[in-house]
Amino acid sequence: MTATATGRRLVAAVQRSEARAATVDAFFADLSAEVEKVVPFDGAMWFGVDPSTLLALTPSRVQNMDSSLCWPFWHAEFHANDALLFRDLARQTRPAGSLRLATGGRPVRSARYRDFMAPQGYDDEARVAFRTGATTWAVAGLYREKGRQPFTPEDLELLNAISPVVGAALRRRSVLSPLPTGSLMSPGVLLFGEGAVLLSANVEAKEWLAQLYGPNLDGLTWTELFSSCATPDLLLHYTPMQPLVSRARAVARGYDEGPVRVRLRDRGGRWVVLHASCLDATDADAPVVVVVEPAKSADIAPIIVEAYGLTPREREVVRGISTGLSTPEIAAELHLSGHTVRDYIKSVFEKVGVGSRGELIAKLFAEHYADTLHEEMVHVDA
């Protein structure tokens, strides 16, 4: 945490915001307002991410952004060798950076600057990954218009200070409430063309879209909604579809590696997994297929384990428990004493809030916990 008084006040303000926020949408709104007080900006984007693939999810908060530039934004994120990509921020020692500082004062070298920022009048960008340890739970981009002072190292230190606070808040909200009961839907298949235009979707896919996004906006069809950025709420409203399609093409071109997959909650609170790939693996311009289906316990267990903040050694112990090993067997496998393994098991029980191995397995692998990190995005026009 930064030693400055401003940094301490900002951390405290973010902690108070998280304590009073009923939803992640509300938390993002408060977080944006508190950050803007000490790191002024003219536009902003806040995204939850899948901690394993770092693909953006809902909820997201978008402020003062041109909705027609949604596709150039995601294209630059996955297809350009650009500065401060979200995946790079997630691995850096310091989770915050600014475009002007990263490019030596020459932001025009950035495709994101040329294709996304400059057309909107933005001249500098500060980005931050909200992390707990090595795990990223959300990212943000803040923008300043031309004529404003670029983001300073002091601004970035304030963002660095709140990174673990915001990361921990979002991690905690990953394990809040139990999965609603109800029948599972069959997988759906969507086909996207150039620019993430929806070409077709089977009946099951349309049911999934309704579960993920709610009623159609303005009475338009799903194809019309996905093929146009004219509706104000459409800028990144259909996250994660656009980043999924863009990354699938990047993987086909060899710019990135898979898997092209995200796990999120639908509007009813059920876990869903989306997979994307080019229809022709040898042709990056071929249509992209997105499969939407119910998540299996193996799909979401890694997120749940991350959410409880288990250490690497505690995860190894949990892995042993999940395969039915006894305490002596886990100790032998990990080259630890039985006493040490029992200490790890006790720590895991306390973190997860269970009192037995059976409860632990049920909570981590059977009870799909609701993730308020994956609710509807909020789009804000100032």
Coordinates of C-alpha atoms in Angstrom, one line a residue:
M1 CA 0.0 0.0 0.0
T2 CA 1.2 3.5 -0.9
A3 CA 2.6 5.5 2.0
T4 CA 0.9 8.7 1.0
A5 CA -2.0 10.0 2.9
T6 CA -4.0 10.2 -0.3
G7 CA -3.4 6.6 -1.0
R8 CA -4.4 5.5 2.5
R9 CA -7.6 7.5 2.2
L10 CA -8.4 6.0 -1.2
V11 CA -7.9 2.5 0.1
A12 CA -10.2 3.2 3.0
A13 CA -12.8 4.7 0.8
V14 CA -12.7 1.6 -1.5
Q15 CA -13.1 -0.7 1.5
R16 CA -16.1 1.3 2.7
S17 CA -17.6 1.1 -0.8
E18 CA -17.2 -2.6 -1.0
A19 CA -18.8 -3.0 2.5
R20 CA -21.9 -1.1 1.6
A21 CA -22.4 -2.2 -2.0
A22 CA -25.2 -4.8 -2.5
T23 CA -24.0 -5.8 -6.0
V24 CA -20.8 -5.6 -8.1
D25 CA -22.6 -3.0 -10.3
A26 CA -23.0 -0.8 -7.3
F27 CA -19.4 -1.5 -6.2
F28 CA -18.1 -0.5 -9.6
A29 CA -20.1 2.7 -9.5
D30 CA -18.8 3.6 -6.1
L31 CA -15.2 2.6 -7.0
S32 CA -15.3 4.8 -10.2
A33 CA -16.5 7.8 -8.2
E34 CA -13.9 7.3 -5.5
V35 CA -11.0 6.9 -7.9
E36 CA -12.1 9.9 -10.0
K37 CA -11.8 12.1 -6.9
V38 CA -8.0 11.6 -6.8
V39 CA -7.2 10.3 -10.3
P40 CA -9.4 12.5 -12.5
F41 CA -10.5 11.0 -15.8
D42 CA -12.9 11.8 -18.7
G43 CA -13.8 8.2 -19.7
A44 CA -13.5 4.8 -18.1
M45 CA -14.1 1.1 -18.6
W46 CA -14.3 -1.5 -15.7
F47 CA -14.5 -5.2 -16.5
G48 CA -14.7 -8.4 -14.5
V49 CA -12.6 -11.1 -16.0
D50 CA -12.3 -14.9 -16.0
P51 CA -9.3 -15.4 -13.7
S52 CA -8.0 -18.3 -15.8
T53 CA -8.3 -16.8 -19.3
L54 CA -8.5 -13.1 -18.5
L55 CA -11.3 -12.6 -21.0
A56 CA -13.6 -9.8 -20.1
L57 CA -17.0 -10.6 -18.6
T58 CA -20.1 -8.8 -17.3
P59 CA -20.6 -6.9 -15.2
S60 CA -18.8 -4.0 -16.7
R61 CA -19.1 -0.3 -16.3
V62 CA -18.5 1.9 -19.4
Q63 CA -18.3 5.7 -19.1
N64 CA -18.2 8.2 -22.0
M65 CA -17.1 5.7 -24.7
D66 CA -18.1 5.7 -28.4
S67 CA -20.2 2.6 -29.0
S68 CA -19.1 2.3 -32.6
L69 CA -15.6 1.6 -31.6
C70 CA -16.2 -1.6 -29.6
W71 CA -14.8 -3.9 -32.3
P72 CA -11.6 -1.9 -32.9
F73 CA -11.0 -1.9 -29.1
W74 CA -11.1 -5.7 -28.9
H75 CA -9.2 -6.2 -32.1
A76 CA -6.3 -4.1 -30.8
E77 CA -6.4 -6.1 -27.6
F78 CA -5.7 -9.4 -29.2
H79 CA -4.3 -8.7 -32.7
A80 CA -1.7 -6.0 -32.0
N81 CA 1.7 -6.1 -30.3
D82 CA 0.6 -3.2 -28.2
A83 CA 1.6 -1.6 -24.9
L84 CA -0.1 -2.4 -21.6
L85 CA -2.3 -5.3 -22.8
F86 CA -4.5 -6.6 -20.0
R87 CA -2.7 -10.0 -20.1
D88 CA 0.7 -8.3 -19.7
L89 CA -0.6 -6.1 -16.8
A90 CA -1.7 -9.3 -15.0
R91 CA 1.9 -10.5 -15.0
Q92 CA 3.7 -7.3 -14.3
T93 CA 5.3 -6.6 -10.9
R94 CA 3.2 -3.3 -10.7
P95 CA -0.3 -3.8 -11.9
A96 CA -0.9 -0.2 -13.2
G97 CA 0.6 1.7 -16.1
S98 CA -0.1 4.5 -18.5
L99 CA 0.1 4.5 -22.3
R100 CA 2.2 7.7 -22.6
L101 CA 4.8 6.5 -20.1
A102 CA 4.9 3.0 -21.6
T103 CA 5.5 4.4 -25.1
G104 CA 8.0 7.0 -24.1
G105 CA 5.6 9.9 -24.8
R106 CA 4.7 8.6 -28.2
P107 CA 1.2 7.0 -27.8
V108 CA 0.7 7.1 -31.6
R109 CA 2.8 4.0 -31.8
S110 CA -0.1 2.2 -30.2
A111 CA -2.9 0.7 -32.3
R112 CA -5.3 1.2 -29.4
Y113 CA -4.4 4.9 -29.4
R114 CA -4.8 5.3 -33.2
D115 CA -8.0 3.2 -33.6
F116 CA -9.8 3.7 -30.3
M117 CA -8.5 6.6 -28.3
A118 CA -7.7 9.3 -30.8
P119 CA -11.0 9.1 -32.6
Q120 CA -12.7 9.9 -29.3
G121 CA -10.4 12.7 -28.4
Y122 CA -8.5 10.8 -25.7
D123 CA -4.8 11.4 -25.4
D124 CA -3.7 9.1 -22.5
E125 CA -4.9 6.0 -20.8
A126 CA -4.1 4.5 -17.4
R127 CA -4.7 0.7 -17.0
V128 CA -4.8 -1.4 -13.9
A129 CA -5.3 -5.1 -13.2
F130 CA -7.1 -5.8 -9.9
R131 CA -5.2 -8.8 -8.4
T132 CA -4.9 -11.0 -5.4
G133 CA -1.4 -12.4 -5.5
A134 CA -1.0 -13.7 -9.1
T135 CA -4.7 -13.9 -9.8
T136 CA -6.5 -11.1 -11.7
W137 CA -10.3 -10.6 -11.0
A138 CA -11.0 -7.4 -12.9
V139 CA -9.3 -4.8 -15.1
A140 CA -9.9 -1.1 -15.8
G141 CA -8.9 1.6 -18.3
L142 CA -9.1 5.3 -17.5
Y143 CA -8.9 8.0 -20.2
R144 CA -8.0 11.7 -20.4
E145 CA -8.8 14.0 -23.2
K146 CA -6.3 16.1 -25.2
G147 CA -5.3 19.2 -23.3
R148 CA -5.4 17.4 -19.9
Q149 CA -2.2 16.5 -18.0
P150 CA -1.2 12.9 -18.8
F151 CA -1.4 10.3 -16.0
T152 CA 1.5 10.7 -13.6
P153 CA 3.6 8.1 -11.7
E154 CA 1.7 9.4 -8.6
D155 CA -1.6 8.5 -10.3
L156 CA -0.4 5.1 -11.0
E157 CA 0.8 4.5 -7.5
L158 CA -2.8 5.2 -6.3
L159 CA -4.1 2.6 -8.7
N160 CA -1.4 0.2 -7.6
A161 CA -2.5 0.7 -4.0
I162 CA -6.1 -0.3 -4.6
S163 CA -5.4 -3.2 -6.8
P164 CA -5.3 -5.9 -4.1
V165 CA -8.2 -4.3 -2.3
V166 CA -10.5 -4.4 -5.3
G167 CA -9.2 -7.9 -6.2
A168 CA -10.0 -9.2 -2.8
A169 CA -13.4 -7.6 -2.9
L170 CA -14.3 -9.3 -6.2
R171 CA -12.8 -12.6 -5.0
R172 CA -15.0 -12.6 -1.9
R173 CA -18.1 -12.0 -4.0
S174 CA -17.4 -15.1 -6.0
V175 CA -18.7 -17.4 -3.2
L176 CA -21.7 -15.6 -1.8
S177 CA -24.9 -17.5 -2.6
P178 CA -26.0 -21.0 -3.7
L179 CA -26.8 -21.9 -7.3
P180 CA -30.6 -21.8 -8.0
T181 CA -32.3 -25.1 -8.7
G182 CA -33.7 -25.9 -12.1
S183 CA -33.3 -28.0 -15.2
L184 CA -30.2 -27.5 -17.3
M185 CA -30.5 -26.3 -20.9
S186 CA -29.0 -28.0 -23.9
P187 CA -25.9 -26.5 -25.6
G188 CA -26.4 -23.6 -28.0
V189 CA -24.4 -22.8 -31.1
L190 CA -23.8 -19.3 -32.6
L191 CA -22.0 -18.4 -35.7
F192 CA -20.2 -15.0 -36.0
G193 CA -18.8 -13.3 -39.1
E194 CA -16.5 -10.4 -39.7
G195 CA -16.5 -7.8 -36.9
A196 CA -18.4 -10.2 -34.6
V197 CA -21.6 -9.9 -36.6
L198 CA -24.0 -12.7 -35.6
L199 CA -24.7 -14.8 -38.7
S200 CA -26.9 -17.5 -37.2
A201 CA -27.9 -19.1 -33.9
N202 CA -29.9 -22.3 -33.2
V203 CA -33.0 -22.3 -31.0
E204 CA -31.0 -23.4 -28.0
A205 CA -28.5 -20.5 -28.5
K206 CA -31.3 -18.0 -28.6
E207 CA -32.6 -19.4 -25.3
W208 CA -29.1 -19.0 -23.8
L209 CA -28.9 -15.4 -25.1
A210 CA -32.1 -14.6 -23.3
Q211 CA -30.7 -16.1 -20.2
L212 CA -27.4 -14.3 -20.4
Y213 CA -28.7 -10.8 -21.6
G214 CA -32.4 -10.6 -20.8
P215 CA -35.0 -9.2 -23.2
N216 CA -34.0 -7.9 -26.6
L217 CA -33.2 -4.2 -26.6
D218 CA -35.7 -2.0 -28.4
G219 CA -37.5 -5.0 -29.9
L220 CA -34.6 -5.8 -32.3
T221 CA -33.6 -9.3 -33.2
W222 CA -30.4 -10.8 -31.8
T223 CA -28.8 -10.6 -35.3
E224 CA -29.7 -6.9 -35.5
L225 CA -28.3 -6.3 -32.0
F226 CA -25.0 -8.0 -32.6
S227 CA -24.5 -6.5 -36.0
S228 CA -24.9 -2.9 -35.0
C229 CA -23.3 -0.6 -32.5
A230 CA -25.9 2.1 -33.0
T231 CA -27.8 1.3 -29.8
P232 CA -26.1 3.3 -27.0
D233 CA -26.0 0.3 -24.6
L234 CA -24.3 -1.9 -27.2
L235 CA -20.7 -0.8 -26.5
L236 CA -19.3 -3.9 -24.9
H237 CA -22.9 -4.8 -23.7
Y238 CA -22.5 -8.2 -25.1
T239 CA -19.3 -9.0 -23.3
P240 CA -18.0 -11.6 -23.5
M241 CA -19.0 -12.3 -27.1
Q242 CA -16.8 -9.7 -28.8
P243 CA -13.6 -10.5 -26.9
L244 CA -14.3 -14.2 -27.4
V245 CA -14.6 -13.8 -31.2
S246 CA -11.6 -11.5 -31.4
R247 CA -9.4 -13.8 -29.4
A248 CA -10.5 -16.9 -31.4
R249 CA -9.3 -15.2 -34.6
A250 CA -6.0 -14.2 -32.8
V251 CA -5.4 -17.8 -31.8
A252 CA -6.1 -19.0 -35.4
R253 CA -3.5 -16.4 -36.6
G254 CA -1.0 -17.6 -34.1
Y255 CA -1.0 -14.2 -32.2
D256 CA -2.3 -15.8 -29.0
E257 CA -2.8 -19.2 -27.4
G258 CA -6.0 -20.9 -26.2
P259 CA -8.2 -21.8 -24.5
V260 CA -10.7 -19.3 -25.9
R261 CA -13.2 -19.9 -23.1
V262 CA -15.0 -18.0 -20.3
R263 CA -17.1 -19.0 -17.4
L264 CA -19.8 -16.7 -16.1
R265 CA -23.3 -16.6 -14.6
D266 CA -26.5 -16.2 -16.5
R267 CA -29.2 -13.9 -15.2
G268 CA -30.7 -16.7 -13.1
G269 CA -27.3 -17.3 -11.4
R270 CA -26.4 -20.5 -13.1
W271 CA -22.8 -21.2 -14.2
V272 CA -22.3 -21.1 -18.0
V273 CA -19.2 -21.8 -20.1
L274 CA -18.6 -20.3 -23.6
H275 CA -16.1 -21.8 -26.0
A276 CA -15.1 -20.1 -29.3
S277 CA -13.0 -21.3 -32.3
C278 CA -12.8 -20.5 -36.0
L279 CA -14.9 -22.8 -38.2
D280 CA -11.8 -23.5 -40.3
A281 CA -8.8 -23.7 -38.1
T282 CA -6.5 -22.9 -41.1
D283 CA -8.5 -19.8 -42.0
A284 CA -8.5 -16.9 -39.4
D285 CA -11.1 -15.1 -41.5
A286 CA -13.6 -18.0 -41.4
P287 CA -16.7 -17.6 -39.3
V288 CA -16.2 -18.1 -35.5
V289 CA -18.3 -20.7 -33.7
V290 CA -19.3 -20.0 -30.1
V291 CA -20.8 -22.9 -28.1
V292 CA -22.8 -22.0 -24.9
E293 CA -23.5 -24.8 -22.5
P294 CA -24.0 -25.5 -18.8
A295 CA -20.7 -25.5 -16.9
K296 CA -19.5 -28.7 -15.3
S297 CA -18.1 -28.8 -11.8
A298 CA -14.6 -29.2 -13.3
D299 CA -15.1 -26.0 -15.2
I300 CA -15.9 -23.8 -12.2
A301 CA -13.9 -25.6 -9.4
P302 CA -10.7 -23.6 -10.3
I303 CA -12.6 -20.3 -9.9
I304 CA -14.1 -21.4 -6.6
V305 CA -10.8 -22.5 -5.3
E306 CA -9.2 -19.2 -6.3
A307 CA -12.1 -17.3 -4.7
Y308 CA -11.4 -18.9 -1.3
G309 CA -7.8 -17.7 -1.4
L310 CA -6.2 -21.1 -0.9
T311 CA -2.4 -21.2 -1.0
P312 CA -0.7 -23.5 -3.6
R313 CA 0.1 -26.0 -0.9
E314 CA -3.5 -25.9 0.4
R315 CA -4.7 -26.5 -3.2
E316 CA -2.5 -29.6 -3.4
V317 CA -4.0 -30.9 -0.2
V318 CA -7.5 -30.2 -1.6
R319 CA -6.6 -32.1 -4.7
G320 CA -5.6 -35.1 -2.6
I321 CA -8.9 -34.9 -0.6
S322 CA -10.9 -34.7 -3.8
T323 CA -9.3 -37.9 -5.1
G324 CA -10.1 -39.7 -1.9
L325 CA -6.6 -39.9 -0.4
S326 CA -6.3 -40.2 3.4
T327 CA -4.2 -37.9 5.4
P328 CA -1.1 -40.3 5.5
E329 CA -1.4 -40.8 1.7
I330 CA -1.5 -37.0 1.1
A331 CA 1.5 -36.6 3.4
A332 CA 3.4 -39.2 1.5
E333 CA 2.5 -37.8 -1.9
L334 CA 3.5 -34.2 -0.9
H335 CA 6.5 -35.3 1.2
L336 CA 5.1 -33.7 4.3
S337 CA 4.4 -34.9 7.9
G338 CA 0.9 -36.0 8.8
H339 CA 0.8 -33.2 11.4
T340 CA 1.6 -30.6 8.7
V341 CA -1.1 -32.0 6.4
R342 CA -3.7 -31.9 9.2
D343 CA -2.7 -28.2 9.8
Y344 CA -3.3 -27.5 6.1
I345 CA -6.7 -29.3 6.2
K346 CA -7.7 -27.2 9.2
S347 CA -6.8 -24.0 7.4
V348 CA -8.7 -25.0 4.3
F349 CA -11.8 -25.9 6.4
E350 CA -11.6 -22.4 8.1
K351 CA -11.3 -20.6 4.8
V352 CA -14.1 -22.4 3.1
G353 CA -16.3 -22.5 6.1
V354 CA -16.8 -26.3 6.4
G355 CA -16.2 -28.9 9.1
S356 CA -15.6 -32.1 7.2
R357 CA -14.1 -33.5 4.0
G358 CA -17.6 -34.3 2.7
E359 CA -18.7 -30.7 3.2
L360 CA -15.5 -29.4 1.5
I361 CA -16.0 -31.5 -1.6
A362 CA -19.7 -30.6 -1.8
K363 CA -18.9 -26.9 -1.5
L364 CA -16.0 -26.8 -4.0
F365 CA -17.2 -29.3 -6.6
A366 CA -21.0 -29.7 -6.2
E367 CA -22.5 -26.5 -5.0
H368 CA -22.0 -24.0 -7.8
Y369 CA -21.8 -20.8 -5.9
A370 CA -23.4 -17.6 -7.3
D371 CA -21.0 -15.0 -8.6
T372 CA -22.2 -11.5 -8.4
L373 CA -19.1 -10.6 -10.4
H374 CA -21.1 -11.9 -13.4
E375 CA -24.2 -9.8 -13.5
E376 CA -25.4 -7.3 -16.0
M377 CA -23.1 -4.6 -17.3
V378 CA -23.9 -0.9 -16.5
H379 CA -23.3 1.6 -19.2
V380 CA -23.0 5.2 -18.1
D381 CA -23.3 8.3 -20.3
A382 CA -22.2 11.5 -18.5

